[in-house]
Amino acid sequence: MTVDAGYAEVDQVAKQLDRLIEVIEVEDLTESPRLSRELALVKLAVTGPERDRAVAEVDRFGGRVVDAGETHVIVEVSGEFDRVERFLGLLRPYGIVELARSGPVAMSREVAVHEQ
């Protein structure tokens, strides 16, 4: 989970997350070198030649077809926010039927050993 906010707000969110049982660790990456990515799953209702063109566009962009039926394809792409936005722009002419997007997830680029 990422939060784009001031120091006080980030601290408050971190404390609230720490109270959740499922949360193992909360790390503030504000001052750390970090890597941030998003995942998008996109369903297109395409058939015939239009489907072939859409799949070719996805392949050229570096996306991946993860499911295909007679009347649809579901494709995925991951990357930085701008890359996901460009991918969605590429697919809009084909008619996006459904979209699931993770939002940004981040990881520190620094190496640290965590005890469990």
CSV table of N, CA and C in Angstrom, one decimal:
chain,number,residue,atom,x,y,z
A,1,MET,N,0.9,-1.2,0.0
A,1,MET,CA,0.0,0.0,0.0
A,1,MET,C,0.9,1.2,0.0
A,2,THR,N,0.5,2.2,-0.8
A,2,THR,CA,1.3,3.5,-0.7
A,2,THR,C,0.3,4.6,-0.3
A,3,VAL,N,0.8,5.6,0.3
A,3,VAL,CA,0.1,6.8,0.7
A,3,VAL,C,0.8,8.0,0.3
A,4,ASP,N,0.2,8.9,-0.4
A,4,ASP,CA,0.8,10.1,-0.8
A,4,ASP,C,0.2,11.2,0.1
A,5,ALA,N,1.0,11.5,1.1
A,5,ALA,CA,0.5,12.5,2.1
A,5,ALA,C,1.7,13.1,2.9
A,6,GLY,N,1.4,14.0,3.7
A,6,GLY,CA,2.4,14.6,4.6
A,6,GLY,C,2.9,13.7,5.6
A,7,TYR,N,4.0,14.1,6.3
A,7,TYR,CA,4.6,13.2,7.4
A,7,TYR,C,3.6,12.8,8.4
A,8,ALA,N,2.8,13.7,8.9
A,8,ALA,CA,1.8,13.4,10.0
A,8,ALA,C,0.8,12.4,9.6
A,9,GLU,N,0.3,12.6,8.3
A,9,GLU,CA,-0.7,11.7,7.8
A,9,GLU,C,-0.2,10.3,7.6
A,10,VAL,N,1.1,10.2,7.1
A,10,VAL,CA,1.7,8.9,6.8
A,10,VAL,C,1.9,8.2,8.2
A,11,ASP,N,2.4,9.0,9.2
A,11,ASP,CA,2.6,8.4,10.5
A,11,ASP,C,1.3,7.8,11.1
A,12,GLN,N,0.2,8.6,10.9
A,12,GLN,CA,-1.1,8.2,11.4
A,12,GLN,C,-1.6,6.9,10.7
A,13,VAL,N,-1.5,6.8,9.4
A,13,VAL,CA,-1.8,5.7,8.6
A,13,VAL,C,-1.0,4.5,9.0
A,14,ALA,N,0.3,4.7,9.2
A,14,ALA,CA,1.2,3.6,9.6
A,14,ALA,C,0.8,3.0,11.0
A,15,LYS,N,0.4,3.9,11.9
A,15,LYS,CA,0.0,3.4,13.3
A,15,LYS,C,-1.3,2.7,13.2
A,16,GLN,N,-2.2,3.1,12.3
A,16,GLN,CA,-3.5,2.4,12.2
A,16,GLN,C,-3.3,1.0,11.6
A,17,LEU,N,-2.4,1.0,10.6
A,17,LEU,CA,-2.2,-0.3,9.9
A,17,LEU,C,-1.5,-1.3,10.9
A,18,ASP,N,-0.6,-0.8,11.7
A,18,ASP,CA,0.1,-1.6,12.7
A,18,ASP,C,-0.9,-2.3,13.6
A,19,ARG,N,-2.0,-1.7,13.8
A,19,ARG,CA,-3.0,-2.3,14.7
A,19,ARG,C,-3.8,-3.5,14.1
A,20,LEU,N,-3.7,-3.6,12.8
A,20,LEU,CA,-4.4,-4.7,12.2
A,20,LEU,C,-3.6,-6.0,12.4
A,21,ILE,N,-4.3,-7.1,12.7
A,21,ILE,CA,-3.7,-8.4,12.9
A,21,ILE,C,-2.9,-8.9,11.7
A,22,GLU,N,-3.5,-8.7,10.5
A,22,GLU,CA,-2.9,-9.3,9.3
A,22,GLU,C,-1.7,-8.6,8.9
A,23,VAL,N,-1.4,-7.4,9.4
A,23,VAL,CA,-0.2,-6.6,9.0
A,23,VAL,C,1.0,-7.1,9.7
A,24,ILE,N,2.0,-7.5,9.0
A,24,ILE,CA,3.3,-7.9,9.6
A,24,ILE,C,4.2,-6.8,9.9
A,25,GLU,N,4.3,-5.9,9.0
A,25,GLU,CA,5.2,-4.7,9.1
A,25,GLU,C,4.7,-3.6,8.3
A,26,VAL,N,4.9,-2.4,8.8
A,26,VAL,CA,4.7,-1.1,8.1
A,26,VAL,C,6.0,-0.4,8.0
A,27,GLU,N,6.3,0.0,6.8
A,27,GLU,CA,7.6,0.7,6.6
A,27,GLU,C,7.4,2.0,5.8
A,28,ASP,N,7.9,3.1,6.3
A,28,ASP,CA,7.7,4.4,5.7
A,28,ASP,C,8.9,4.5,4.7
A,29,LEU,N,8.6,4.6,3.4
A,29,LEU,CA,9.6,4.7,2.4
A,29,LEU,C,9.8,6.2,1.9
A,30,THR,N,9.3,7.1,2.6
A,30,THR,CA,9.3,8.5,2.2
A,30,THR,C,10.7,9.0,1.8
A,31,GLU,N,11.7,8.7,2.6
A,31,GLU,CA,13.0,9.1,2.4
A,31,GLU,C,14.0,8.1,1.8
A,32,SER,N,13.4,7.0,1.4
A,32,SER,CA,14.2,5.8,0.9
A,32,SER,C,14.1,5.8,-0.6
A,33,PRO,N,15.2,5.3,-1.3
A,33,PRO,CA,15.1,5.0,-2.7
A,33,PRO,C,14.1,3.8,-2.8
A,34,ARG,N,13.1,3.9,-3.7
A,34,ARG,CA,12.1,2.9,-3.8
A,34,ARG,C,11.7,2.6,-5.2
A,35,LEU,N,11.0,1.5,-5.4
A,35,LEU,CA,10.5,1.1,-6.7
A,35,LEU,C,9.0,1.0,-6.5
A,36,SER,N,8.3,1.6,-7.4
A,36,SER,CA,6.8,1.6,-7.3
A,36,SER,C,6.2,1.0,-8.6
A,37,ARG,N,5.2,0.1,-8.5
A,37,ARG,CA,4.6,-0.5,-9.7
A,37,ARG,C,3.1,-0.6,-9.4
A,38,GLU,N,2.4,-0.8,-10.5
A,38,GLU,CA,0.9,-1.0,-10.5
A,38,GLU,C,0.7,-2.2,-11.4
A,39,LEU,N,-0.5,-2.9,-11.1
A,39,LEU,CA,-0.9,-4.0,-12.0
A,39,LEU,C,-2.3,-3.6,-12.5
A,40,ALA,N,-2.6,-3.8,-13.8
A,40,ALA,CA,-3.9,-3.6,-14.3
A,40,ALA,C,-4.4,-4.9,-15.0
A,41,LEU,N,-5.6,-5.3,-14.8
A,41,LEU,CA,-6.2,-6.4,-15.6
A,41,LEU,C,-7.4,-5.7,-16.3
A,42,VAL,N,-7.4,-6.0,-17.6
A,42,VAL,CA,-8.3,-5.3,-18.5
A,42,VAL,C,-9.1,-6.3,-19.3
A,43,LYS,N,-10.4,-6.2,-19.3
A,43,LYS,CA,-11.3,-7.1,-20.1
A,43,LYS,C,-11.8,-6.3,-21.3
A,44,LEU,N,-11.6,-6.9,-22.5
A,44,LEU,CA,-12.0,-6.3,-23.7
A,44,LEU,C,-13.0,-7.3,-24.4
A,45,ALA,N,-14.2,-6.7,-24.9
A,45,ALA,CA,-15.1,-7.6,-25.6
A,45,ALA,C,-14.8,-7.4,-27.1
A,46,VAL,N,-13.9,-8.3,-27.6
A,46,VAL,CA,-13.5,-8.2,-29.0
A,46,VAL,C,-13.5,-9.6,-29.6
A,47,THR,N,-13.8,-9.6,-30.9
A,47,THR,CA,-13.9,-10.9,-31.6
A,47,THR,C,-13.3,-10.7,-33.0
A,48,GLY,N,-13.0,-11.7,-33.7
A,48,GLY,CA,-12.5,-11.7,-35.1
A,48,GLY,C,-11.2,-10.9,-35.3
A,49,PRO,N,-11.2,-10.1,-36.4
A,49,PRO,CA,-10.0,-9.3,-36.7
A,49,PRO,C,-9.7,-8.3,-35.7
A,50,GLU,N,-10.7,-7.7,-35.1
A,50,GLU,CA,-10.5,-6.7,-34.0
A,50,GLU,C,-9.8,-7.3,-32.8
A,51,ARG,N,-10.1,-8.5,-32.5
A,51,ARG,CA,-9.5,-9.2,-31.4
A,51,ARG,C,-8.0,-9.5,-31.7
A,52,ASP,N,-7.7,-9.9,-33.0
A,52,ASP,CA,-6.3,-10.1,-33.4
A,52,ASP,C,-5.5,-8.8,-33.3
A,53,ARG,N,-6.1,-7.7,-33.7
A,53,ARG,CA,-5.4,-6.4,-33.6
A,53,ARG,C,-5.1,-6.0,-32.2
A,54,ALA,N,-6.1,-6.2,-31.3
A,54,ALA,CA,-6.0,-5.9,-29.9
A,54,ALA,C,-4.9,-6.7,-29.3
A,55,VAL,N,-4.9,-8.0,-29.5
A,55,VAL,CA,-3.9,-8.9,-29.0
A,55,VAL,C,-2.5,-8.5,-29.5
A,56,ALA,N,-2.4,-8.2,-30.8
A,56,ALA,CA,-1.1,-7.8,-31.3
A,56,ALA,C,-0.6,-6.5,-30.6
A,57,GLU,N,-1.5,-5.5,-30.4
A,57,GLU,CA,-1.1,-4.3,-29.7
A,57,GLU,C,-0.6,-4.6,-28.2
A,58,VAL,N,-1.3,-5.5,-27.6
A,58,VAL,CA,-0.9,-5.9,-26.2
A,58,VAL,C,0.5,-6.5,-26.2
A,59,ASP,N,0.7,-7.4,-27.2
A,59,ASP,CA,2.0,-8.1,-27.3
A,59,ASP,C,3.1,-7.0,-27.6
A,60,ARG,N,2.9,-6.1,-28.5
A,60,ARG,CA,3.9,-5.1,-28.8
A,60,ARG,C,4.2,-4.2,-27.6
A,61,PHE,N,3.2,-4.0,-26.8
A,61,PHE,CA,3.4,-3.1,-25.6
A,61,PHE,C,4.1,-3.8,-24.5
A,62,GLY,N,4.1,-5.2,-24.5
A,62,GLY,CA,4.7,-5.9,-23.5
A,62,GLY,C,3.7,-6.4,-22.4
A,63,GLY,N,2.4,-6.3,-22.8
A,63,GLY,CA,1.4,-6.8,-21.9
A,63,GLY,C,1.2,-8.3,-22.1
A,64,ARG,N,0.2,-8.9,-21.5
A,64,ARG,CA,0.1,-10.4,-21.6
A,64,ARG,C,-1.4,-10.7,-21.6
A,65,VAL,N,-1.8,-11.6,-22.5
A,65,VAL,CA,-3.2,-12.2,-22.5
A,65,VAL,C,-3.2,-13.2,-21.4
A,66,VAL,N,-4.1,-13.1,-20.4
A,66,VAL,CA,-4.2,-14.0,-19.3
A,66,VAL,C,-5.5,-14.9,-19.3
A,67,ASP,N,-6.4,-14.5,-20.2
A,67,ASP,CA,-7.6,-15.3,-20.3
A,67,ASP,C,-8.3,-14.9,-21.7
A,68,ALA,N,-8.8,-15.9,-22.3
A,68,ALA,CA,-9.5,-15.6,-23.6
A,68,ALA,C,-10.7,-16.5,-23.7
A,69,GLY,N,-11.8,-15.9,-24.1
A,69,GLY,CA,-13.1,-16.6,-24.4
A,69,GLY,C,-13.5,-16.3,-25.8
A,70,GLU,N,-14.7,-16.8,-26.1
A,70,GLU,CA,-15.2,-16.6,-27.5
A,70,GLU,C,-15.5,-15.1,-27.8
A,71,THR,N,-15.9,-14.4,-26.7
A,71,THR,CA,-16.3,-13.0,-26.9
A,71,THR,C,-15.4,-12.0,-26.2
A,72,HIS,N,-14.3,-12.4,-25.5
A,72,HIS,CA,-13.5,-11.5,-24.8
A,72,HIS,C,-12.1,-11.9,-24.6
A,73,VAL,N,-11.2,-11.0,-24.2
A,73,VAL,CA,-9.9,-11.3,-23.8
A,73,VAL,C,-9.7,-10.5,-22.5
A,74,ILE,N,-8.9,-11.1,-21.6
A,74,ILE,CA,-8.5,-10.3,-20.4
A,74,ILE,C,-6.9,-10.3,-20.5
A,75,VAL,N,-6.4,-9.0,-20.4
A,75,VAL,CA,-5.0,-8.8,-20.5
A,75,VAL,C,-4.5,-8.1,-19.3
A,76,GLU,N,-3.2,-8.3,-19.1
A,76,GLU,CA,-2.6,-7.6,-17.9
A,76,GLU,C,-1.3,-6.9,-18.3
A,77,VAL,N,-1.0,-5.8,-17.5
A,77,VAL,CA,0.2,-5.1,-17.7
A,77,VAL,C,0.6,-4.6,-16.3
A,78,SER,N,1.9,-4.5,-16.1
A,78,SER,CA,2.4,-4.0,-14.8
A,78,SER,C,3.5,-3.0,-15.1
A,79,GLY,N,3.7,-2.0,-14.3
A,79,GLY,CA,4.7,-1.0,-14.5
A,79,GLY,C,4.4,0.2,-13.7
A,80,GLU,N,5.2,1.3,-14.0
A,80,GLU,CA,4.9,2.5,-13.3
A,80,GLU,C,3.6,3.1,-13.8
A,81,PHE,N,3.1,4.0,-13.0
A,81,PHE,CA,1.7,4.6,-13.3
A,81,PHE,C,1.6,5.1,-14.7
A,82,ASP,N,2.6,5.8,-15.2
A,82,ASP,CA,2.5,6.3,-16.6
A,82,ASP,C,2.4,5.2,-17.7
A,83,ARG,N,3.1,4.1,-17.4
A,83,ARG,CA,3.1,3.0,-18.4
A,83,ARG,C,1.7,2.4,-18.4
A,84,VAL,N,1.1,2.2,-17.2
A,84,VAL,CA,-0.2,1.6,-17.1
A,84,VAL,C,-1.2,2.5,-17.8
A,85,GLU,N,-1.1,3.8,-17.6
A,85,GLU,CA,-1.9,4.8,-18.3
A,85,GLU,C,-1.8,4.7,-19.8
A,86,ARG,N,-0.6,4.6,-20.3
A,86,ARG,CA,-0.4,4.5,-21.8
A,86,ARG,C,-1.1,3.2,-22.3
A,87,PHE,N,-0.9,2.2,-21.6
A,87,PHE,CA,-1.5,0.9,-22.0
A,87,PHE,C,-3.0,1.0,-22.0
A,88,LEU,N,-3.6,1.6,-21.0
A,88,LEU,CA,-5.1,1.8,-21.0
A,88,LEU,C,-5.5,2.7,-22.2
A,89,GLY,N,-4.7,3.7,-22.5
A,89,GLY,CA,-5.0,4.6,-23.6
A,89,GLY,C,-5.0,3.8,-25.0
A,90,LEU,N,-4.1,2.9,-25.1
A,90,LEU,CA,-3.9,2.1,-26.2
A,90,LEU,C,-5.2,1.1,-26.4
A,91,LEU,N,-5.7,0.7,-25.3
A,91,LEU,CA,-6.8,-0.3,-25.3
A,91,LEU,C,-8.2,0.4,-25.4
A,92,ARG,N,-8.3,1.7,-25.1
A,92,ARG,CA,-9.6,2.3,-25.0
A,92,ARG,C,-10.4,2.2,-26.3
A,93,PRO,N,-9.7,2.4,-27.5
A,93,PRO,CA,-10.5,2.3,-28.8
A,93,PRO,C,-11.1,0.9,-29.0
A,94,TYR,N,-10.7,-0.1,-28.3
A,94,TYR,CA,-11.3,-1.5,-28.4
A,94,TYR,C,-12.5,-1.6,-27.5
A,95,GLY,N,-12.7,-0.7,-26.6
A,95,GLY,CA,-13.8,-0.8,-25.7
A,95,GLY,C,-13.5,-1.6,-24.4
A,96,ILE,N,-13.0,-0.9,-23.4
A,96,ILE,CA,-12.7,-1.6,-22.1
A,96,ILE,C,-14.1,-1.9,-21.4
A,97,VAL,N,-14.3,-3.2,-21.2
A,97,VAL,CA,-15.6,-3.6,-20.6
A,97,VAL,C,-15.4,-3.6,-19.0
A,98,GLU,N,-14.2,-4.0,-18.6
A,98,GLU,CA,-14.0,-4.1,-17.1
A,98,GLU,C,-12.5,-3.8,-16.9
A,99,LEU,N,-12.2,-3.2,-15.7
A,99,LEU,CA,-10.9,-2.8,-15.4
A,99,LEU,C,-10.7,-3.0,-13.9
A,100,ALA,N,-9.6,-3.7,-13.5
A,100,ALA,CA,-9.2,-3.9,-12.1
A,100,ALA,C,-7.8,-3.4,-12.0
A,101,ARG,N,-7.5,-2.5,-11.1
A,101,ARG,CA,-6.2,-1.8,-11.0
A,101,ARG,C,-5.8,-1.9,-9.6
A,102,SER,N,-4.5,-2.3,-9.4
A,102,SER,CA,-4.1,-2.5,-8.0
A,102,SER,C,-3.8,-1.1,-7.3
A,103,GLY,N,-3.5,-0.1,-8.0
A,103,GLY,CA,-2.9,1.1,-7.4
A,103,GLY,C,-1.5,0.8,-7.1
A,104,PRO,N,-0.7,1.8,-6.7
A,104,PRO,CA,0.7,1.6,-6.5
A,104,PRO,C,1.1,0.8,-5.4
A,105,VAL,N,2.0,-0.1,-5.6
A,105,VAL,CA,2.7,-0.9,-4.5
A,105,VAL,C,4.2,-0.5,-4.6
A,106,ALA,N,4.8,-0.5,-3.4
A,106,ALA,CA,6.2,-0.1,-3.4
A,106,ALA,C,7.1,-1.0,-2.6
A,107,MET,N,8.4,-0.9,-2.9
A,107,MET,CA,9.4,-1.7,-2.1
A,107,MET,C,10.7,-0.8,-2.1
A,108,SER,N,11.3,-0.9,-1.0
A,108,SER,CA,12.6,-0.2,-0.9
A,108,SER,C,13.6,-0.8,-1.8
A,109,ARG,N,14.5,0.0,-2.3
A,109,ARG,CA,15.6,-0.5,-3.1
A,109,ARG,C,16.8,-0.9,-2.2
A,110,GLU,N,16.7,-0.5,-0.9
A,110,GLU,CA,17.8,-0.9,0.0
A,110,GLU,C,17.7,-2.3,0.5
A,111,VAL,N,18.8,-2.9,0.8
A,111,VAL,CA,18.8,-4.3,1.3
A,111,VAL,C,18.8,-4.3,2.8
A,112,ALA,N,17.8,-4.9,3.4
A,112,ALA,CA,17.8,-5.0,4.8
A,112,ALA,C,17.3,-6.4,5.2
A,113,VAL,N,17.8,-7.0,6.2
A,113,VAL,CA,17.4,-8.3,6.7
A,113,VAL,C,16.3,-8.1,7.7
A,114,HIS,N,15.2,-8.8,7.5
A,114,HIS,CA,14.1,-8.7,8.4
A,114,HIS,C,13.9,-10.1,9.1
A,115,GLU,N,13.9,-10.0,10.4
A,115,GLU,CA,13.7,-11.2,11.2
A,115,GLU,C,12.2,-11.5,11.3
A,116,GLN,N,11.7,-12.7,11.3
A,116,GLN,CA,10.3,-13.0,11.5
A,116,GLN,C,10.0,-13.8,12.7
